[in-house]
XYZ file of C-alpha atoms in Angstrom:
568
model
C 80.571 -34.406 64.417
C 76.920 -34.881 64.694
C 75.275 -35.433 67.695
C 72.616 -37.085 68.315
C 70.231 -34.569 67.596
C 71.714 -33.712 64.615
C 69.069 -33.345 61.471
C 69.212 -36.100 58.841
C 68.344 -39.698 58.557
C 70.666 -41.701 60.232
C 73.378 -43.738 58.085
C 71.302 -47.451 57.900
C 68.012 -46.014 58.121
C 65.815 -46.671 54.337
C 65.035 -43.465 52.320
C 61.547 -41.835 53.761
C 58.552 -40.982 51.616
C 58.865 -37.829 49.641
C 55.419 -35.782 50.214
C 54.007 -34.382 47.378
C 51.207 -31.432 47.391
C 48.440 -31.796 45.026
C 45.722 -29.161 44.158
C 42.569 -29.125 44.439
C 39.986 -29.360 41.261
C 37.042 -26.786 41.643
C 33.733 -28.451 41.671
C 31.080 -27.884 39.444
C 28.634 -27.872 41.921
C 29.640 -24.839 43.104
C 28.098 -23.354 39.907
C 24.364 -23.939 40.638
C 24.475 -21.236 44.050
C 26.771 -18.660 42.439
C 24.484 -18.756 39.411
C 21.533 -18.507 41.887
C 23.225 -15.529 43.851
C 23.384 -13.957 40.388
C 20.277 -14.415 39.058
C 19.192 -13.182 42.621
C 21.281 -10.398 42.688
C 20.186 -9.391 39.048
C 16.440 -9.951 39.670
C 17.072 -7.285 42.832
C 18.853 -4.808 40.636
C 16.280 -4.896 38.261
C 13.034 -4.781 40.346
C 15.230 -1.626 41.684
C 15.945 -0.329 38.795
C 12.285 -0.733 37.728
C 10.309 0.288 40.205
C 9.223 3.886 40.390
C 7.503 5.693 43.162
C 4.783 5.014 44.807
C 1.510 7.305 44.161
C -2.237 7.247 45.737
C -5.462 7.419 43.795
C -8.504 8.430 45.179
C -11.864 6.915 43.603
C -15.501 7.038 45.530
C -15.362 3.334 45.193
C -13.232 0.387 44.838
C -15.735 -1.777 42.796
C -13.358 -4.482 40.169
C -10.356 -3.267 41.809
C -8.182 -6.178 43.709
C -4.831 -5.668 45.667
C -1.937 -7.011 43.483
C -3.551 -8.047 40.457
C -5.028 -4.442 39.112
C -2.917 -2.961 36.783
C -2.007 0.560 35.572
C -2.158 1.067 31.926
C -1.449 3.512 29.442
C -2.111 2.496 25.570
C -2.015 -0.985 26.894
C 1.181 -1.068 28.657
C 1.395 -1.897 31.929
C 3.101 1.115 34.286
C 2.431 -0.167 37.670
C -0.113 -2.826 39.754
C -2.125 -1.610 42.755
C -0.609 -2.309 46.015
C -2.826 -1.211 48.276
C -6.351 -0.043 48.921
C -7.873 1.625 51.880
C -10.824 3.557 53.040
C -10.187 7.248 53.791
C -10.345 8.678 57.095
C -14.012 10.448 56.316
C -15.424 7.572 54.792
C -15.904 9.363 52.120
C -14.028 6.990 49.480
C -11.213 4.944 48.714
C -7.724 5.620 48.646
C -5.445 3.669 45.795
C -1.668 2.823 46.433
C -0.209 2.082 43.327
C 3.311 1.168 42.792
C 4.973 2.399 39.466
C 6.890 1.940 37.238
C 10.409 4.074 36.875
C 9.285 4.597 33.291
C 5.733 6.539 34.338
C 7.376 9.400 35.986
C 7.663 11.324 33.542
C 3.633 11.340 33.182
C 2.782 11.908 37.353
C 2.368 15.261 36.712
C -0.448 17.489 37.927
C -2.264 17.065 34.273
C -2.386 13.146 34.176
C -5.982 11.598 34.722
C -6.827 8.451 35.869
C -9.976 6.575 35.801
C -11.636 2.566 36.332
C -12.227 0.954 32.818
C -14.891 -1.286 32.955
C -18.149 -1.897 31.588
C -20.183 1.213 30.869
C -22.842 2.514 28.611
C -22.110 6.492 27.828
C -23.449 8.521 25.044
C -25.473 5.213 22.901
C -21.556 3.680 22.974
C -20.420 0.199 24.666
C -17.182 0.856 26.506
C -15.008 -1.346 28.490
C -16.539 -4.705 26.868
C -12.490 -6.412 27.665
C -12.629 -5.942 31.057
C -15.030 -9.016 31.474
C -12.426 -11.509 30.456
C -9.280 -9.404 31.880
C -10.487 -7.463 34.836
C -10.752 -3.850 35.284
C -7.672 -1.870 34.664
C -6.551 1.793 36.017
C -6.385 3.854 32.894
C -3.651 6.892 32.564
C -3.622 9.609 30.396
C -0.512 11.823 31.313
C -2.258 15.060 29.881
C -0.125 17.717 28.051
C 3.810 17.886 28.116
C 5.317 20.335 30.961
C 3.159 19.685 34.050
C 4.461 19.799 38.145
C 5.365 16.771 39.679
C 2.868 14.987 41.947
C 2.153 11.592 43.880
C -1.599 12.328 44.952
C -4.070 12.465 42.840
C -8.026 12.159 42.387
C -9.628 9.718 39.697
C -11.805 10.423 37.562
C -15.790 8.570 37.992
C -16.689 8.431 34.084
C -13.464 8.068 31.520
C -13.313 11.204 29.376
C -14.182 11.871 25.875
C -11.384 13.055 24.654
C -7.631 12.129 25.562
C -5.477 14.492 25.685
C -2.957 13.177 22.652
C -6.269 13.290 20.408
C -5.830 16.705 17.909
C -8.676 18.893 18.253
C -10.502 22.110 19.691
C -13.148 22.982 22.285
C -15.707 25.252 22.085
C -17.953 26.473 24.457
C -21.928 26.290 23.704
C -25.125 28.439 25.753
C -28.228 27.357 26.182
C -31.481 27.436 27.573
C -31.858 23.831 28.066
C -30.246 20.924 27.085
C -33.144 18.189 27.225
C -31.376 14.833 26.101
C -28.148 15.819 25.518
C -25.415 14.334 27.816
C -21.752 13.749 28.429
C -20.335 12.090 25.179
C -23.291 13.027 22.835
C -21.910 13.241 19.236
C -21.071 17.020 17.368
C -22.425 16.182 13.892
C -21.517 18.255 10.937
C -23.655 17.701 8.007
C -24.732 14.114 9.045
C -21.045 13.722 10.090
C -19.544 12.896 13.756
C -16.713 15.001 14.308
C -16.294 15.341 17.663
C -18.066 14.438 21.470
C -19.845 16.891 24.038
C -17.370 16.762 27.030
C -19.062 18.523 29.707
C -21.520 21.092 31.321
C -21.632 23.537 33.749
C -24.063 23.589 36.431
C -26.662 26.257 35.266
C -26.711 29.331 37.713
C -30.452 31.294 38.887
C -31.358 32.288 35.443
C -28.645 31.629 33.654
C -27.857 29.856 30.757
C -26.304 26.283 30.852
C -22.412 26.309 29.669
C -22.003 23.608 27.300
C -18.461 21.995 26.443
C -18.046 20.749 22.580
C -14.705 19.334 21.273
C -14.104 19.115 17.217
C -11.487 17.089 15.979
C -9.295 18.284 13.533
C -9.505 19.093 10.469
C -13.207 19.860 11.400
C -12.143 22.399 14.062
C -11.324 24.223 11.275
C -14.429 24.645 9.900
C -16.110 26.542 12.951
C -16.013 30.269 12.286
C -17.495 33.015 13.315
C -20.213 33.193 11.861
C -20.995 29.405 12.398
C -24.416 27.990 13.958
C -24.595 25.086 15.876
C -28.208 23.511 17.317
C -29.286 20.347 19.156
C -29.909 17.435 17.401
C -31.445 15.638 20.015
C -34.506 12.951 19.593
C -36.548 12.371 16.364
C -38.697 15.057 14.465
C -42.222 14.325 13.091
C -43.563 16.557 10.450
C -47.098 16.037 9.057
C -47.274 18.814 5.861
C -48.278 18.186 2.341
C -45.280 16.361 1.060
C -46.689 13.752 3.817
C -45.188 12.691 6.544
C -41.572 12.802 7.321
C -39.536 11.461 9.974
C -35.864 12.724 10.788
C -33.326 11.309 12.949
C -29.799 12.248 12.993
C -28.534 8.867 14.342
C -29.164 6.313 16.606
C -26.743 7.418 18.779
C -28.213 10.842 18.903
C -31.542 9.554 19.437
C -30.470 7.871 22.732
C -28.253 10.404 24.090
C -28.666 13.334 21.974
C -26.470 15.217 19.626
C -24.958 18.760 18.881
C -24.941 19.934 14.813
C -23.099 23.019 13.598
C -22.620 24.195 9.894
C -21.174 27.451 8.720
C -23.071 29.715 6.050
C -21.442 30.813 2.854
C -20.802 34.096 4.182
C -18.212 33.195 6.778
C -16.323 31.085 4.613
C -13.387 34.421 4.676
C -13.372 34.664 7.984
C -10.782 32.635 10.391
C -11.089 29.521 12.194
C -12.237 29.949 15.710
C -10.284 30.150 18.499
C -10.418 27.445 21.143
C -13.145 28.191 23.900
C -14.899 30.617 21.419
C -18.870 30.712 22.538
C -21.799 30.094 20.573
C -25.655 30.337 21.101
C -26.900 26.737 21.113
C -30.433 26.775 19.176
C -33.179 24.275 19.793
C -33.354 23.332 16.277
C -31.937 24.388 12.503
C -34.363 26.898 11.739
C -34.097 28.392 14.743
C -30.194 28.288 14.270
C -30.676 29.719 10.382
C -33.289 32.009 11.166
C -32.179 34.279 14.369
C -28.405 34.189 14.081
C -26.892 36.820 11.812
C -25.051 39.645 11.841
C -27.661 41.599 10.404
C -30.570 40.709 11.652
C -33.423 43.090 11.828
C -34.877 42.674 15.574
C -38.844 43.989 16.390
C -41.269 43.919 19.456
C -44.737 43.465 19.340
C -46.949 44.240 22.274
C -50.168 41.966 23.376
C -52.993 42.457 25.115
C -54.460 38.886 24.684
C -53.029 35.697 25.194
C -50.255 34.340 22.829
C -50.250 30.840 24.215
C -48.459 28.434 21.907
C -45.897 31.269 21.239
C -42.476 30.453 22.534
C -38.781 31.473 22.360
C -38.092 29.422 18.797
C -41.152 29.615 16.455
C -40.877 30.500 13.234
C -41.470 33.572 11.659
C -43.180 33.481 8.568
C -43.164 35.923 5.317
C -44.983 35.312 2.547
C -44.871 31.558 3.517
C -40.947 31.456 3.915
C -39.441 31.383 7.409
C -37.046 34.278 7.777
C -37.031 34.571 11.702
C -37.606 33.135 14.963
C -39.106 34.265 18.330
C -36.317 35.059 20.560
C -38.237 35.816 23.959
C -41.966 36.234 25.141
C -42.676 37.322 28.721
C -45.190 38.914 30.548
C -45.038 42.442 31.478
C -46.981 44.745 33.721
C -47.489 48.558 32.552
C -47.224 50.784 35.628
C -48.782 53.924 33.563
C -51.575 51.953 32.196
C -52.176 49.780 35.106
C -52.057 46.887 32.781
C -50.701 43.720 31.529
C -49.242 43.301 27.985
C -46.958 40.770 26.713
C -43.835 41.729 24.924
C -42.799 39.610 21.833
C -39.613 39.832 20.643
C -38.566 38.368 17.076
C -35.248 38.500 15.034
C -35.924 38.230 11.162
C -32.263 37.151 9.457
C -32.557 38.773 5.751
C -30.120 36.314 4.409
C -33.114 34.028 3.366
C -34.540 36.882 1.066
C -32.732 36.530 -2.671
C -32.018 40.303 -4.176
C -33.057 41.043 -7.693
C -29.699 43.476 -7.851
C -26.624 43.133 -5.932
C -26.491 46.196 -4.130
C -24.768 47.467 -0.452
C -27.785 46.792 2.043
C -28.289 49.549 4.234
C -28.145 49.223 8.119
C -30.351 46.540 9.678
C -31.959 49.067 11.797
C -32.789 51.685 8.774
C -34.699 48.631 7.497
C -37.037 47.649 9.816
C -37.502 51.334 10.365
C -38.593 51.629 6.818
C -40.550 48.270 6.299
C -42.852 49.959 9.504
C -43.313 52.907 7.570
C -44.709 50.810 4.600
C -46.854 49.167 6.501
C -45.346 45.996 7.605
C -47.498 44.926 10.554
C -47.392 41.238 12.377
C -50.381 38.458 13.115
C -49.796 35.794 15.504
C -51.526 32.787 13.835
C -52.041 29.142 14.392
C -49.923 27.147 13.106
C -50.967 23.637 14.356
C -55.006 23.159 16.028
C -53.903 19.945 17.474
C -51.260 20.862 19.463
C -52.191 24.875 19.380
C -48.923 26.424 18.333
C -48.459 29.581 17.086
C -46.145 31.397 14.419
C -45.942 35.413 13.741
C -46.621 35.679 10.182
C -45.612 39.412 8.782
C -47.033 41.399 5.914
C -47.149 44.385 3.957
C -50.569 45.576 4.308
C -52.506 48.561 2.873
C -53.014 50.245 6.332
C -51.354 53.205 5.116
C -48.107 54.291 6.974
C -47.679 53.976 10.836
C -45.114 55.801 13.519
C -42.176 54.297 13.525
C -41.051 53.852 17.486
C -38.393 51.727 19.322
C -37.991 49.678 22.311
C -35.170 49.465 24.108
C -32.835 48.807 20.157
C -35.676 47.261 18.457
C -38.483 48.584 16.036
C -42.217 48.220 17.561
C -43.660 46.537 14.942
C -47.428 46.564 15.016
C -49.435 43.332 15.729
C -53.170 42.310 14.684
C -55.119 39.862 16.766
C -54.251 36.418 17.078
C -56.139 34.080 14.374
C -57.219 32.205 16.617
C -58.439 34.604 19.057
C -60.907 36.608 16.561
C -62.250 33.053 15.958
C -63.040 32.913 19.766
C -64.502 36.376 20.333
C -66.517 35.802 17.165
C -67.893 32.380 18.906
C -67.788 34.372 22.099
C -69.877 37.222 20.474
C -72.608 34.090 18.929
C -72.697 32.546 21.959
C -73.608 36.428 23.231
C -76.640 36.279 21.160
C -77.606 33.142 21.932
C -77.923 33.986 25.478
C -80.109 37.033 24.697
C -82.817 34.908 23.401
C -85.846 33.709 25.529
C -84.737 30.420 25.092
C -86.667 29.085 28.002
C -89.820 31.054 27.220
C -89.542 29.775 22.778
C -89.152 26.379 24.175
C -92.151 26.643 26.450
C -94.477 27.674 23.600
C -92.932 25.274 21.741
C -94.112 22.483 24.202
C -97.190 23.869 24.516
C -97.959 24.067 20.967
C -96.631 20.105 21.090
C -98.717 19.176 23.377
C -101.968 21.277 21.956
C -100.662 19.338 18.448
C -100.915 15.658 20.360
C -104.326 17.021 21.914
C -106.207 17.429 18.507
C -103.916 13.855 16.818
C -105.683 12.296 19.649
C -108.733 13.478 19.894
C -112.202 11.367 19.235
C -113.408 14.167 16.867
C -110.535 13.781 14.182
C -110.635 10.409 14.143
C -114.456 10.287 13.401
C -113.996 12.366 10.508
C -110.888 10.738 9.034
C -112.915 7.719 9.262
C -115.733 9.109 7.510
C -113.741 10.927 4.501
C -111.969 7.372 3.831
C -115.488 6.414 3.370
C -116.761 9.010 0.975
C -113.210 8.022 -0.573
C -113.656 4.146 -0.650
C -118.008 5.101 -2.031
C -116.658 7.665 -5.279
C -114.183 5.486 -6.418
C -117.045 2.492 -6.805
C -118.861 4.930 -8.670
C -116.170 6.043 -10.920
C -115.361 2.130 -11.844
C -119.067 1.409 -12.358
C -119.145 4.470 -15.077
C -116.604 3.350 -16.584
C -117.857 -0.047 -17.041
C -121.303 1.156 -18.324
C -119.774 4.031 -20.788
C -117.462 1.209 -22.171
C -119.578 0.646 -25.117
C -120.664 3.913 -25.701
C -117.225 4.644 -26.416
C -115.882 1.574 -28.557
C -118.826 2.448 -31.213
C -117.930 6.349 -31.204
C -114.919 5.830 -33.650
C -117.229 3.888 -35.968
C -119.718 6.493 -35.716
C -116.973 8.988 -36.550
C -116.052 7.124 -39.368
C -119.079 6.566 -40.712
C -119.870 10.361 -40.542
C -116.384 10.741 -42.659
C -117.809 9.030 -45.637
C -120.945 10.575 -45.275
C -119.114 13.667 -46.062
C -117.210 12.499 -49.066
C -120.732 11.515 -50.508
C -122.139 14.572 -50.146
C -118.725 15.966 -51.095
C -119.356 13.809 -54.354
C -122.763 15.124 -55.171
C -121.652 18.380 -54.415
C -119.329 18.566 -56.995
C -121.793 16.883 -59.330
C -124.508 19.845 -58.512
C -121.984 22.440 -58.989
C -121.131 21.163 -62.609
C -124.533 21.428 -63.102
C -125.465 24.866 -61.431
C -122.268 26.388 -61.241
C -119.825 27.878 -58.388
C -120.942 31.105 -57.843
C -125.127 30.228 -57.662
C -126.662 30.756 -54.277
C -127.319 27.290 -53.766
C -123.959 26.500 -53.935
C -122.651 28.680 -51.103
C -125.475 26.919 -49.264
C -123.971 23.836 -49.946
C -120.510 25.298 -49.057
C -121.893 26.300 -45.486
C -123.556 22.885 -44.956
C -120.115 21.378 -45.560
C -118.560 23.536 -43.433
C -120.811 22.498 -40.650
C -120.702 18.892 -41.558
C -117.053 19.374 -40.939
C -117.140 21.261 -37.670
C -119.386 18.484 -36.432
C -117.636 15.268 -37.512
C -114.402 16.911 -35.897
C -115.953 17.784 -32.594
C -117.255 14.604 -32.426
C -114.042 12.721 -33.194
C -112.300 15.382 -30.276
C -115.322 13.951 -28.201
C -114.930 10.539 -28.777
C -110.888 11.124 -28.095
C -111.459 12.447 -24.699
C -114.212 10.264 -23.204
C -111.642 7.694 -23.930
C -109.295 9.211 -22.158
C -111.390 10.843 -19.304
C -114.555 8.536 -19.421
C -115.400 10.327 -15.916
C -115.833 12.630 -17.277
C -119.568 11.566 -17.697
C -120.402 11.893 -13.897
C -118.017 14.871 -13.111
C -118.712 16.846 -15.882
C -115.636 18.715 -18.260
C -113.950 20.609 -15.347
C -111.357 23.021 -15.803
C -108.463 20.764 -14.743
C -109.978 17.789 -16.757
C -109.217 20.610 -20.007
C -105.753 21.411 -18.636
C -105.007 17.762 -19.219
């Protein structure tokens, strides 16, 4: 029995609805945030994943850097972007956050470098010309495998030469000076560029100035020993008898000078030089050539006059040929003498000096020891009157043979007077003379004598007479011209008269003849005759001699023959 809350329709009631439960499509929509949430999600694992520490820079300026925009490169790939840049608490510069990259941490180390690129001019070269499209850039070079980890570091102001992934060595140069040559200057060898000057030291109180060179390979290889290396800075003007010649290295070197080495065949068995191996750094190549060798032969001179012109670097000269240099002059005080003297010391390399026989030179020092005993003395000489420089020139004279002393490891060699100074004390000594003559008392006499001179050219006296002789002068040649006009005549008929004297003679000649026919040669009237003709003869001759020289010398009328008149 069911009651009337019994479940179930009742028995008239129509069938109800049957429910049915659909399900629900998914709706594309729903793609677009869940691909968002991914993307979102994948972009934040990434810049996670990517992002490597932080690190801070330190420059002295911030100049083309900009927050968010400057990169961090290394070969051209980008390992981080500055983040942040502040002024330290000093004032002294800038600090540099940069955030990098996961992939740079191997290279923070303590032997990564970083420096600005941007536009510079170092060493004649154009750098950094990019950067004025791009922007300047932080550069990195991570520096040799196996450094400490670090996060702070200190940039560099100028980008080095070298990088640290570039194959090479780096030798250490001394010098004196180092005039023109600067950070980046080429390392020529034989007209070659092989490597860059890196660096110097700051010279100390009389020290010499510490030069870094670095020589890419292979040419690091070629620095021995034995090798030379001298500055190549500037141009070099030589005015000799082959003309004149101009040499320049390079451009480059020319602008910010240049280092040169080359080894000499006689280190070509010895081993490549270590790294940091030191060298002398000569101001030129005959310097270099001249003073640097093992077996040099080293010598002092002593002066007591002045060697100005001489300096550490001239040549010295042998028989023409260079074979050493000066390697120091200095002036000295002599406590025993109470004096000054200047000590010149010179190095003479005997590699330049070609042996007739190949034979085992003795030691350097026996040498020069024995070369003094032969006479080998030095002259300081000039070398150039324009700009008064000097050069020791030695020879082998015939002074006989001299005591052979030392100085402190070096042979006293004996010196002569400077060339230029016995010129001087000769002038000197003229000049001497001159002064020892009454000048003022010669020149005195010598005016008055000028004056006395001028007295008698001006007096009324002289004049008079000079007046009167071109008188006489002007009245005997009148004279002379009227004698010869009246002797004209006179002397026109005397060859006629001559000639007629000639025939004259031939007639008597004639009847001469004709007599002697008739009275014959040897009768006394004959040699009469003979006589008479003779005279005849004389006479008609001395008349023609006459005639000859009244026409030549018709003043001879009024003057008379005088002996001068016969000369002629």
């Amino acid at each position: 029995m069911t009651g009337p809350d019994s479940a179930g329709p009742p028995p008239d009631a129509p069938d109800a609805p049957e429910a049915q439960v659909r399900r629900r499509r998914f709706s594309l929509i729903w793609l677009v945030p869940i691909a968002a949430a991914a993307i979102a999600v994948y972009l934040g694992w990434r810049t996670a994943s990517t992002h490597g520490p932080v690190i801070s820079i330190s420059f002295h300026t911030a100049d083309g850097l900009v927050s968010g925009q400057t990169s961090v490169k290394y070969k051209a790939v980008d390992l981080g972007t500055v983040e942040s840049i502040r002024i330290s608490d000093d004032r002294s510069h800038v600090v540099v956050g940069v955030r990098m990259r996961s992939e740079a941490d191997p290279y923070l180390t303590d032997r990564a470098r970083f420096w600005v690129v941007r536009p510079r001019l170092t060493g004649g070269n154009i750098t950094g010309l990019e950067t004025l499209v791009s922007g300047a850039y932080i550069e990195l070079d991570p520096g040799a495998p196996g450094g400490k980890s670090r996060r702070d570091f200190v940039g560099l102001e100028r980008p080095p030469s070298v990088r640290s992934d570039e194959p090479g060595t780096t030798f250490v140069l001394e010098a004196n000076r180092i005039g023109a040559l600067g950070i980046g200057a080429p390392v020529f060898f034989r007209d070659v560029p092989v490597g860059e000057v890196l660096s110097y030291d700051p010279p100390g109180l009389g020290g010499d100035i510490i030069v870094h060179a670095f020589i890419r390979k292979p040419y690091d290889g070629y620095v021995r020993a034995g090798s030379r290396f001298w500055s190549a800075s500037g141009a070099r003007l030589e005015l000799g008898r082959g003309g004149v010649k101009l040499q320049m290295q390079s451009l480059q070197a020319l602008i910010s000078g240049g280092v040169a080495f080359d080894t000499p065949p006689s280190a070509f068995d010895e081993p490549p030089a270590p790294s940091d191996t030191a060298f002398k750094l000569y101001a030129d190549e005959d310097a270099a050539v001249s003073a640097d060798a093992p077996d040099r032969l080293s010598f002092v001179m002593y002066f007591e006059h002045s060697v100005r012109g001489l300096a550490t670097g001239s040549p010295v000269l042998f028989y023409g040929q260079r074979v050493g240099s000066v390697t120091d002059v200095r002036l000295q005080y002599d406590t025993k003498t109470r004096d000054f003297r200047v000590p010149v010391h010179i190095s003479v390399n005997p590699d330049p000096i070609a042996l007739a026989t190949r034979v085992s030179p003795p030691a350097p020092q026996a040498v020069a020891r024995e070369l003094v005993a032969r006479g080998l003395h030095a002259r300081v000489e000039t070398a150039n009157y324009l700009t008064g420089q000097l050069v020791v020139n030695l020879s082998l004279g015939k002074k006989g043979p001299a005591r052979v002393t030392s100085d402190g490891g070096a042979v006293v060699l004996p010196a002569d007077a400077a060339g230029l100074d016995t010129l001087v004390d000769s002038v000197n000594d003229v000049v001497a003379k001159l002064n020892g003559l009454p000048l003022e008392e010669i020149a005195d006499n010598l005016n008055k004598t000028l004056v006395s001179l001028n007295g008698v050219a001006s007096s009324p006296d002289l004049k008079r007479s000079l007046q009167s002789l071109s008188r006489t002068l002007a009245t005997a040649q009148d004279l002379v011209q009227r004698a010869d006009k009246g002797m004209t005549p006179v002397l026109q008929r005397l060859p006629a008269i001559a000639d007629d004297l000639q025939q004259t003679v031939k007639h008597a000649n004639g009847v001469v003849d004709s007599v002697d026919r008739g009275y014959g040669r040897d009768s006394e009237f004959r040699r009469n005759l003979d006589r008479l003709m003779a005279q005849l003869n004389d006479t008609a001759r001395s008349i023609r001699l006459l005639a000859d020289f009244l026409n030549r010398h018709p003043e001879a009328l009024i003057r008379g023959r005088s002996g001068k008149a016969m000369e002629r």
